[in-house]
Amino acid sequence: MTHCASCHGVDGYAQPDARYASIVGLSSIRRVKTDALVGVIAFGAKGAFNTAPKMPGFSKDVSPAQIASITNYVRVTFGGLPNSDVSAADVTRVIKEKS
């Protein structure tokens, strides 16, 4: 709730008036290779436009196991996948590769 829902909303549809991004149904969260999604959660993302809010990274605030849980939750709940099996080891690998 603190890290994700405050911007993306509990339902994933965000707050469009505040220019926060909806994450419901994004193809990027349904990809077989999850490195990009893990990277966004861990390191953040710049807004698409200069006026759009920028997503912060959370690798300093939450553990790799928590990032894995968030990734799996997002992929199933908002991506419509039947399951997701990103592990803490997967997250640790992505963090090391992108650091």
Backbone atoms as SQL, in Angstrom:
CREATE TABLE atoms (id INTEGER PRIMARY KEY, chain TEXT, resi INTEGER, resn TEXT, atom TEXT, x REAL, y REAL, z REAL);
INSERT INTO atoms VALUES
  (1, 'A', 1, 'MET', 'N', 0.829, -1.203, 0.000),
  (2, 'A', 1, 'MET', 'CA', 0.000, 0.000, 0.000),
  (3, 'A', 1, 'MET', 'C', 0.867, 1.258, 0.000),
  (4, 'A', 2, 'THR', 'N', 1.879, 1.267, 0.829),
  (5, 'A', 2, 'THR', 'CA', 2.713, 2.454, 0.950),
  (6, 'A', 2, 'THR', 'C', 3.489, 2.735, -0.318),
  (7, 'A', 3, 'HIS', 'N', 4.115, 1.713, -0.874),
  (8, 'A', 3, 'HIS', 'CA', 5.006, 1.929, -2.005),
  (9, 'A', 3, 'HIS', 'C', 4.291, 1.946, -3.353),
  (10, 'A', 4, 'CYS', 'N', 3.234, 1.192, -3.514),
  (11, 'A', 4, 'CYS', 'CA', 2.636, 1.034, -4.848),
  (12, 'A', 4, 'CYS', 'C', 1.269, 1.705, -4.986),
  (13, 'A', 5, 'ALA', 'N', 0.362, 1.377, -4.091),
  (14, 'A', 5, 'ALA', 'CA', -1.019, 1.840, -4.227),
  (15, 'A', 5, 'ALA', 'C', -1.168, 3.344, -4.068),
  (16, 'A', 6, 'SER', 'N', -0.230, 3.984, -3.383),
  (17, 'A', 6, 'SER', 'CA', -0.345, 5.432, -3.215),
  (18, 'A', 6, 'SER', 'C', -0.289, 6.157, -4.563),
  (19, 'A', 7, 'CYS', 'N', 0.332, 5.561, -5.558),
  (20, 'A', 7, 'CYS', 'CA', 0.383, 6.161, -6.904),
  (21, 'A', 7, 'CYS', 'C', -0.456, 5.382, -7.918),
  (22, 'A', 8, 'HIS', 'N', -0.304, 4.052, -7.919),
  (23, 'A', 8, 'HIS', 'CA', -0.981, 3.221, -8.916),
  (24, 'A', 8, 'HIS', 'C', -2.399, 2.858, -8.507),
  (25, 'A', 9, 'GLY', 'N', -2.787, 3.155, -7.276),
  (26, 'A', 9, 'GLY', 'CA', -4.123, 2.837, -6.794),
  (27, 'A', 9, 'GLY', 'C', -4.253, 1.377, -6.400),
  (28, 'A', 10, 'VAL', 'N', -5.186, 1.108, -5.525),
  (29, 'A', 10, 'VAL', 'CA', -5.437, -0.268, -5.073),
  (30, 'A', 10, 'VAL', 'C', -5.898, -1.124, -6.245),
  (31, 'A', 11, 'ASP', 'N', -6.622, -0.519, -7.174),
  (32, 'A', 11, 'ASP', 'CA', -7.154, -1.257, -8.322),
  (33, 'A', 11, 'ASP', 'C', -6.216, -1.265, -9.519),
  (34, 'A', 12, 'GLY', 'N', -5.059, -0.586, -9.416),
  (35, 'A', 12, 'GLY', 'CA', -4.089, -0.555, -10.496),
  (36, 'A', 12, 'GLY', 'C', -4.357, 0.487, -11.563),
  (37, 'A', 13, 'TYR', 'N', -5.491, 1.192, -11.459),
  (38, 'A', 13, 'TYR', 'CA', -5.842, 2.181, -12.475),
  (39, 'A', 13, 'TYR', 'C', -5.256, 3.560, -12.195),
  (40, 'A', 14, 'ALA', 'N', -4.574, 3.716, -11.102),
  (41, 'A', 14, 'ALA', 'CA', -3.835, 4.930, -10.768),
  (42, 'A', 14, 'ALA', 'C', -4.713, 6.150, -10.592),
  (43, 'A', 15, 'GLN', 'N', -4.070, 7.291, -10.704),
  (44, 'A', 15, 'GLN', 'CA', -4.734, 8.577, -10.580),
  (45, 'A', 15, 'GLN', 'C', -4.405, 9.374, -11.853),
  (46, 'A', 16, 'PRO', 'N', -5.181, 9.171, -12.921),
  (47, 'A', 16, 'PRO', 'CA', -4.846, 9.812, -14.201),
  (48, 'A', 16, 'PRO', 'C', -4.747, 11.330, -14.119),
  (49, 'A', 17, 'ASP', 'N', -5.548, 11.953, -13.288),
  (50, 'A', 17, 'ASP', 'CA', -5.491, 13.415, -13.183),
  (51, 'A', 17, 'ASP', 'C', -4.149, 13.880, -12.630),
  (52, 'A', 18, 'ALA', 'N', -3.512, 13.026, -11.818),
  (53, 'A', 18, 'ALA', 'CA', -2.197, 13.356, -11.262),
  (54, 'A', 18, 'ALA', 'C', -1.075, 12.830, -12.160),
  (55, 'A', 19, 'ARG', 'N', -1.453, 12.227, -13.297),
  (56, 'A', 19, 'ARG', 'CA', -0.527, 11.696, -14.298),
  (57, 'A', 19, 'ARG', 'C', 0.247, 10.473, -13.825),
  (58, 'A', 20, 'TYR', 'N', -0.301, 9.755, -12.849),
  (59, 'A', 20, 'TYR', 'CA', 0.302, 8.478, -12.458),
  (60, 'A', 20, 'TYR', 'C', -0.152, 7.412, -13.443),
  (61, 'A', 21, 'ALA', 'N', 0.681, 6.439, -13.685),
  (62, 'A', 21, 'ALA', 'CA', 0.421, 5.431, -14.710),
  (63, 'A', 21, 'ALA', 'C', -0.459, 4.291, -14.204),
  (64, 'A', 22, 'SER', 'N', -1.444, 3.946, -15.007),
  (65, 'A', 22, 'SER', 'CA', -2.221, 2.735, -14.772),
  (66, 'A', 22, 'SER', 'C', -1.335, 1.553, -15.131),
  (67, 'A', 23, 'ILE', 'N', -1.441, 0.471, -14.373),
  (68, 'A', 23, 'ILE', 'CA', -0.647, -0.720, -14.677),
  (69, 'A', 23, 'ILE', 'C', -1.523, -1.896, -15.102),
  (70, 'A', 24, 'VAL', 'N', -2.806, -1.698, -15.154),
  (71, 'A', 24, 'VAL', 'CA', -3.725, -2.779, -15.505),
  (72, 'A', 24, 'VAL', 'C', -3.552, -3.158, -16.977),
  (73, 'A', 25, 'GLY', 'N', -3.292, -4.428, -17.206),
  (74, 'A', 25, 'GLY', 'CA', -3.229, -4.959, -18.555),
  (75, 'A', 25, 'GLY', 'C', -2.001, -4.597, -19.374),
  (76, 'A', 26, 'LEU', 'N', -1.002, -3.982, -18.775),
  (77, 'A', 26, 'LEU', 'CA', 0.194, -3.612, -19.533),
  (78, 'A', 26, 'LEU', 'C', 0.887, -4.860, -20.079),
  (79, 'A', 27, 'SER', 'N', 1.237, -4.821, -21.351),
  (80, 'A', 27, 'SER', 'CA', 1.944, -5.965, -21.933),
  (81, 'A', 27, 'SER', 'C', 3.303, -6.167, -21.273),
  (82, 'A', 28, 'SER', 'N', 3.907, -5.098, -20.784),
  (83, 'A', 28, 'SER', 'CA', 5.227, -5.206, -20.164),
  (84, 'A', 28, 'SER', 'C', 5.216, -6.018, -18.867),
  (85, 'A', 29, 'ILE', 'N', 4.081, -6.120, -18.220),
  (86, 'A', 29, 'ILE', 'CA', 4.041, -6.930, -16.997),
  (87, 'A', 29, 'ILE', 'C', 3.665, -8.377, -17.273),
  (88, 'A', 30, 'ARG', 'N', 3.329, -8.669, -18.537),
  (89, 'A', 30, 'ARG', 'CA', 2.971, -10.051, -18.910),
  (90, 'A', 30, 'ARG', 'C', 4.093, -10.761, -19.664),
  (91, 'A', 31, 'ARG', 'N', 5.181, -10.094, -19.911),
  (92, 'A', 31, 'ARG', 'CA', 6.274, -10.704, -20.668),
  (93, 'A', 31, 'ARG', 'C', 6.823, -11.938, -19.956),
  (94, 'A', 32, 'VAL', 'N', 7.275, -12.900, -20.745),
  (95, 'A', 32, 'VAL', 'CA', 7.876, -14.109, -20.185),
  (96, 'A', 32, 'VAL', 'C', 9.134, -13.741, -19.405),
  (97, 'A', 33, 'LYS', 'N', 9.971, -12.906, -19.983),
  (98, 'A', 33, 'LYS', 'CA', 11.190, -12.450, -19.305),
  (99, 'A', 33, 'LYS', 'C', 10.820, -11.240, -18.444),
  (100, 'A', 34, 'THR', 'N', 11.009, -11.376, -17.153),
  (101, 'A', 34, 'THR', 'CA', 10.528, -10.374, -16.202),
  (102, 'A', 34, 'THR', 'C', 11.579, -9.349, -15.785),
  (103, 'A', 35, 'ASP', 'N', 12.772, -9.388, -16.368),
  (104, 'A', 35, 'ASP', 'CA', 13.857, -8.511, -15.933),
  (105, 'A', 35, 'ASP', 'C', 13.490, -7.034, -15.993),
  (106, 'A', 36, 'ALA', 'N', 12.799, -6.609, -17.032),
  (107, 'A', 36, 'ALA', 'CA', 12.440, -5.187, -17.168),
  (108, 'A', 36, 'ALA', 'C', 11.500, -4.749, -16.044),
  (109, 'A', 37, 'LEU', 'N', 10.501, -5.557, -15.730),
  (110, 'A', 37, 'LEU', 'CA', 9.572, -5.221, -14.650),
  (111, 'A', 37, 'LEU', 'C', 10.291, -5.190, -13.310),
  (112, 'A', 38, 'VAL', 'N', 11.122, -6.190, -13.052),
  (113, 'A', 38, 'VAL', 'CA', 11.903, -6.209, -11.809),
  (114, 'A', 38, 'VAL', 'C', 12.781, -4.957, -11.740),
  (115, 'A', 39, 'GLY', 'N', 13.401, -4.599, -12.854),
  (116, 'A', 39, 'GLY', 'CA', 14.249, -3.414, -12.890),
  (117, 'A', 39, 'GLY', 'C', 13.496, -2.131, -12.586),
  (118, 'A', 40, 'VAL', 'N', 12.288, -2.011, -13.094),
  (119, 'A', 40, 'VAL', 'CA', 11.478, -0.819, -12.816),
  (120, 'A', 40, 'VAL', 'C', 11.118, -0.756, -11.332),
  (121, 'A', 41, 'ILE', 'N', 10.749, -1.874, -10.758),
  (122, 'A', 41, 'ILE', 'CA', 10.408, -1.888, -9.327),
  (123, 'A', 41, 'ILE', 'C', 11.650, -1.585, -8.487),
  (124, 'A', 42, 'ALA', 'N', 12.771, -2.168, -8.860),
  (125, 'A', 42, 'ALA', 'CA', 13.995, -1.982, -8.088),
  (126, 'A', 42, 'ALA', 'C', 14.605, -0.592, -8.266),
  (127, 'A', 43, 'PHE', 'N', 14.652, -0.098, -9.509),
  (128, 'A', 43, 'PHE', 'CA', 15.398, 1.134, -9.803),
  (129, 'A', 43, 'PHE', 'C', 14.545, 2.315, -10.234),
  (130, 'A', 44, 'GLY', 'N', 13.243, 2.081, -10.469),
  (131, 'A', 44, 'GLY', 'CA', 12.366, 3.172, -10.864),
  (132, 'A', 44, 'GLY', 'C', 12.320, 3.370, -12.365),
  (133, 'A', 45, 'ALA', 'N', 11.576, 4.385, -12.769),
  (134, 'A', 45, 'ALA', 'CA', 11.424, 4.691, -14.192),
  (135, 'A', 45, 'ALA', 'C', 11.149, 6.177, -14.348),
  (136, 'A', 46, 'LYS', 'N', 11.688, 6.745, -15.401),
  (137, 'A', 46, 'LYS', 'CA', 11.416, 8.136, -15.703),
  (138, 'A', 46, 'LYS', 'C', 10.030, 8.225, -16.314),
  (139, 'A', 47, 'GLY', 'N', 9.353, 9.327, -16.084),
  (140, 'A', 47, 'GLY', 'CA', 8.051, 9.549, -16.688),
  (141, 'A', 47, 'GLY', 'C', 8.176, 9.684, -18.197),
  (142, 'A', 48, 'ALA', 'N', 7.098, 9.393, -18.895),
  (143, 'A', 48, 'ALA', 'CA', 7.100, 9.469, -20.354),
  (144, 'A', 48, 'ALA', 'C', 7.244, 10.913, -20.839),
  (145, 'A', 49, 'PHE', 'N', 6.775, 11.835, -20.069),
  (146, 'A', 49, 'PHE', 'CA', 6.866, 13.252, -20.418),
  (147, 'A', 49, 'PHE', 'C', 7.534, 13.983, -19.267),
  (148, 'A', 50, 'ASN', 'N', 8.097, 15.131, -19.533),
  (149, 'A', 50, 'ASN', 'CA', 8.771, 15.889, -18.477),
  (150, 'A', 50, 'ASN', 'C', 7.839, 16.236, -17.323),
  (151, 'A', 51, 'THR', 'N', 6.548, 16.338, -17.599),
  (152, 'A', 51, 'THR', 'CA', 5.602, 16.715, -16.548),
  (153, 'A', 51, 'THR', 'C', 5.038, 15.509, -15.805),
  (154, 'A', 52, 'ALA', 'N', 5.313, 14.297, -16.302),
  (155, 'A', 52, 'ALA', 'CA', 4.795, 13.092, -15.646),
  (156, 'A', 52, 'ALA', 'C', 5.632, 12.766, -14.417),
  (157, 'A', 53, 'PRO', 'N', 4.995, 12.252, -13.363),
  (158, 'A', 53, 'PRO', 'CA', 5.760, 11.849, -12.183),
  (159, 'A', 53, 'PRO', 'C', 6.730, 10.729, -12.540),
  (160, 'A', 54, 'LYS', 'N', 7.816, 10.684, -11.858),
  (161, 'A', 54, 'LYS', 'CA', 8.802, 9.639, -12.063),
  (162, 'A', 54, 'LYS', 'C', 8.672, 8.597, -10.965),
  (163, 'A', 55, 'MET', 'N', 8.690, 7.337, -11.368),
  (164, 'A', 55, 'MET', 'CA', 8.567, 6.273, -10.383),
  (165, 'A', 55, 'MET', 'C', 9.912, 6.071, -9.695),
  (166, 'A', 56, 'PRO', 'N', 9.921, 6.101, -8.363),
  (167, 'A', 56, 'PRO', 'CA', 11.177, 5.854, -7.658),
  (168, 'A', 56, 'PRO', 'C', 11.492, 4.357, -7.648),
  (169, 'A', 57, 'GLY', 'N', 12.743, 4.041, -7.411),
  (170, 'A', 57, 'GLY', 'CA', 13.144, 2.655, -7.231),
  (171, 'A', 57, 'GLY', 'C', 13.030, 2.270, -5.763),
  (172, 'A', 58, 'PHE', 'N', 12.864, 0.993, -5.511),
  (173, 'A', 58, 'PHE', 'CA', 12.653, 0.539, -4.138),
  (174, 'A', 58, 'PHE', 'C', 13.688, -0.469, -3.662),
  (175, 'A', 59, 'SER', 'N', 14.785, -0.642, -4.407),
  (176, 'A', 59, 'SER', 'CA', 15.771, -1.654, -4.017),
  (177, 'A', 59, 'SER', 'C', 16.435, -1.350, -2.679),
  (178, 'A', 60, 'LYS', 'N', 16.429, -0.115, -2.272),
  (179, 'A', 60, 'LYS', 'CA', 17.016, 0.260, -0.972),
  (180, 'A', 60, 'LYS', 'C', 16.003, 0.127, 0.168),
  (181, 'A', 61, 'ASP', 'N', 14.712, 0.053, -0.168),
  (182, 'A', 61, 'ASP', 'CA', 13.670, 0.048, 0.847),
  (183, 'A', 61, 'ASP', 'C', 13.066, -1.326, 1.122),
  (184, 'A', 62, 'VAL', 'N', 13.118, -2.196, 0.126),
  (185, 'A', 62, 'VAL', 'CA', 12.515, -3.525, 0.294),
  (186, 'A', 62, 'VAL', 'C', 13.511, -4.593, -0.159),
  (187, 'A', 63, 'SER', 'N', 13.364, -5.782, 0.351),
  (188, 'A', 63, 'SER', 'CA', 14.288, -6.876, 0.062),
  (189, 'A', 63, 'SER', 'C', 14.016, -7.487, -1.312),
  (190, 'A', 64, 'PRO', 'N', 14.983, -8.245, -1.837),
  (191, 'A', 64, 'PRO', 'CA', 14.732, -8.966, -3.092),
  (192, 'A', 64, 'PRO', 'C', 13.511, -9.887, -3.000),
  (193, 'A', 65, 'ALA', 'N', 13.302, -10.512, -1.858),
  (194, 'A', 65, 'ALA', 'CA', 12.120, -11.378, -1.694),
  (195, 'A', 65, 'ALA', 'C', 10.834, -10.558, -1.797),
  (196, 'A', 66, 'GLN', 'N', 10.844, -9.361, -1.233),
  (197, 'A', 66, 'GLN', 'CA', 9.659, -8.503, -1.314),
  (198, 'A', 66, 'GLN', 'C', 9.440, -8.007, -2.741),
  (199, 'A', 67, 'ILE', 'N', 10.521, -7.659, -3.441),
  (200, 'A', 67, 'ILE', 'CA', 10.378, -7.239, -4.843),
  (201, 'A', 67, 'ILE', 'C', 9.835, -8.393, -5.672),
  (202, 'A', 68, 'ALA', 'N', 10.299, -9.606, -5.406),
  (203, 'A', 68, 'ALA', 'CA', 9.767, -10.783, -6.112),
  (204, 'A', 68, 'ALA', 'C', 8.277, -10.941, -5.844),
  (205, 'A', 69, 'SER', 'N', 7.868, -10.779, -4.592),
  (206, 'A', 69, 'SER', 'CA', 6.443, -10.893, -4.247),
  (207, 'A', 69, 'SER', 'C', 5.616, -9.820, -4.936),
  (208, 'A', 70, 'ILE', 'N', 6.129, -8.596, -4.963),
  (209, 'A', 70, 'ILE', 'CA', 5.430, -7.501, -5.640),
  (210, 'A', 70, 'ILE', 'C', 5.307, -7.810, -7.126),
  (211, 'A', 71, 'THR', 'N', 6.397, -8.260, -7.724),
  (212, 'A', 71, 'THR', 'CA', 6.400, -8.597, -9.152),
  (213, 'A', 71, 'THR', 'C', 5.356, -9.662, -9.457),
  (214, 'A', 72, 'ASN', 'N', 5.334, -10.717, -8.652),
  (215, 'A', 72, 'ASN', 'CA', 4.361, -11.795, -8.865),
  (216, 'A', 72, 'ASN', 'C', 2.929, -11.301, -8.665),
  (217, 'A', 73, 'TYR', 'N', 2.710, -10.497, -7.645),
  (218, 'A', 73, 'TYR', 'CA', 1.379, -9.942, -7.381),
  (219, 'A', 73, 'TYR', 'C', 0.905, -9.083, -8.562),
  (220, 'A', 74, 'VAL', 'N', 1.771, -8.202, -9.041),
  (221, 'A', 74, 'VAL', 'CA', 1.416, -7.308, -10.142),
  (222, 'A', 74, 'VAL', 'C', 1.102, -8.111, -11.407),
  (223, 'A', 75, 'ARG', 'N', 1.928, -9.105, -11.703),
  (224, 'A', 75, 'ARG', 'CA', 1.738, -9.894, -12.923),
  (225, 'A', 75, 'ARG', 'C', 0.414, -10.664, -12.901),
  (226, 'A', 76, 'VAL', 'N', 0.055, -11.210, -11.750),
  (227, 'A', 76, 'VAL', 'CA', -1.187, -11.989, -11.643),
  (228, 'A', 76, 'VAL', 'C', -2.401, -11.063, -11.510),
  (229, 'A', 77, 'THR', 'N', -2.324, -10.105, -10.606),
  (230, 'A', 77, 'THR', 'CA', -3.475, -9.254, -10.298),
  (231, 'A', 77, 'THR', 'C', -3.788, -8.252, -11.401),
  (232, 'A', 78, 'PHE', 'N', -2.774, -7.619, -11.960),
  (233, 'A', 78, 'PHE', 'CA', -2.999, -6.567, -12.940),
  (234, 'A', 78, 'PHE', 'C', -2.641, -6.969, -14.362),
  (235, 'A', 79, 'GLY', 'N', -1.850, -8.029, -14.501),
  (236, 'A', 79, 'GLY', 'CA', -1.469, -8.506, -15.821),
  (237, 'A', 79, 'GLY', 'C', -2.341, -9.627, -16.334),
  (238, 'A', 80, 'GLY', 'N', -3.158, -10.194, -15.448),
  (239, 'A', 80, 'GLY', 'CA', -4.076, -11.242, -15.847),
  (240, 'A', 80, 'GLY', 'C', -3.449, -12.605, -16.061),
  (241, 'A', 81, 'LEU', 'N', -2.225, -12.782, -15.596),
  (242, 'A', 81, 'LEU', 'CA', -1.588, -14.088, -15.734),
  (243, 'A', 81, 'LEU', 'C', -2.124, -15.056, -14.690),
  (244, 'A', 82, 'PRO', 'N', -2.181, -16.340, -15.005),
  (245, 'A', 82, 'PRO', 'CA', -2.670, -17.308, -14.021),
  (246, 'A', 82, 'PRO', 'C', -1.693, -17.521, -12.874),
  (247, 'A', 83, 'ASN', 'N', -0.391, -17.302, -13.125),
  (248, 'A', 83, 'ASN', 'CA', 0.608, -17.436, -12.069),
  (249, 'A', 83, 'ASN', 'C', 1.884, -16.715, -12.490),
  (250, 'A', 84, 'SER', 'N', 2.783, -16.573, -11.539),
  (251, 'A', 84, 'SER', 'CA', 4.077, -15.950, -11.780),
  (252, 'A', 84, 'SER', 'C', 5.044, -16.507, -10.752),
  (253, 'A', 85, 'ASP', 'N', 6.266, -16.805, -11.174),
  (254, 'A', 85, 'ASP', 'CA', 7.200, -17.458, -10.248),
  (255, 'A', 85, 'ASP', 'C', 8.554, -16.753, -10.147),
  (256, 'A', 86, 'VAL', 'N', 8.541, -15.427, -10.128),
  (257, 'A', 86, 'VAL', 'CA', 9.770, -14.672, -9.938),
  (258, 'A', 86, 'VAL', 'C', 10.244, -14.918, -8.508),
  (259, 'A', 87, 'SER', 'N', 11.532, -15.210, -8.367),
  (260, 'A', 87, 'SER', 'CA', 12.092, -15.515, -7.047),
  (261, 'A', 87, 'SER', 'C', 13.024, -14.399, -6.579),
  (262, 'A', 88, 'ALA', 'N', 13.395, -14.448, -5.309),
  (263, 'A', 88, 'ALA', 'CA', 14.357, -13.495, -4.760),
  (264, 'A', 88, 'ALA', 'C', 15.687, -13.612, -5.502),
  (265, 'A', 89, 'ALA', 'N', 16.065, -14.823, -5.895),
  (266, 'A', 89, 'ALA', 'CA', 17.307, -15.019, -6.657),
  (267, 'A', 89, 'ALA', 'C', 17.233, -14.316, -8.016),
  (268, 'A', 90, 'ASP', 'N', 16.069, -14.361, -8.665),
  (269, 'A', 90, 'ASP', 'CA', 15.888, -13.644, -9.929),
  (270, 'A', 90, 'ASP', 'C', 16.090, -12.148, -9.727),
  (271, 'A', 91, 'VAL', 'N', 15.512, -11.627, -8.671),
  (272, 'A', 91, 'VAL', 'CA', 15.612, -10.192, -8.376),
  (273, 'A', 91, 'VAL', 'C', 17.062, -9.817, -8.078),
  (274, 'A', 92, 'THR', 'N', 17.736, -10.611, -7.275),
  (275, 'A', 92, 'THR', 'CA', 19.136, -10.344, -6.939),
  (276, 'A', 92, 'THR', 'C', 19.993, -10.322, -8.199),
  (277, 'A', 93, 'ARG', 'N', 19.748, -11.240, -9.120),
  (278, 'A', 93, 'ARG', 'CA', 20.489, -11.276, -10.376),
  (279, 'A', 93, 'ARG', 'C', 20.264, -9.984, -11.182),
  (280, 'A', 94, 'VAL', 'N', 19.007, -9.558, -11.298),
  (281, 'A', 94, 'VAL', 'CA', 18.698, -8.335, -12.050),
  (282, 'A', 94, 'VAL', 'C', 19.353, -7.127, -11.403),
  (283, 'A', 95, 'ILE', 'N', 19.292, -7.035, -10.085),
  (284, 'A', 95, 'ILE', 'CA', 19.889, -5.899, -9.372),
  (285, 'A', 95, 'ILE', 'C', 21.400, -5.877, -9.616),
  (286, 'A', 96, 'LYS', 'N', 22.046, -7.017, -9.554),
  (287, 'A', 96, 'LYS', 'CA', 23.494, -7.068, -9.781),
  (288, 'A', 96, 'LYS', 'C', 23.831, -6.688, -11.217),
  (289, 'A', 97, 'GLU', 'N', 23.046, -7.162, -12.185),
  (290, 'A', 97, 'GLU', 'CA', 23.316, -6.862, -13.587),
  (291, 'A', 97, 'GLU', 'C', 23.106, -5.393, -13.916),
  (292, 'A', 98, 'LYS', 'N', 22.160, -4.749, -13.271),
  (293, 'A', 98, 'LYS', 'CA', 21.816, -3.369, -13.607),
  (294, 'A', 98, 'LYS', 'C', 22.512, -2.349, -12.713),
  (295, 'A', 99, 'SER', 'N', 23.226, -2.823, -11.713),
  (296, 'A', 99, 'SER', 'CA', 23.918, -1.888, -10.797),
  (297, 'A', 99, 'SER', 'C', 25.225, -1.408, -11.367);
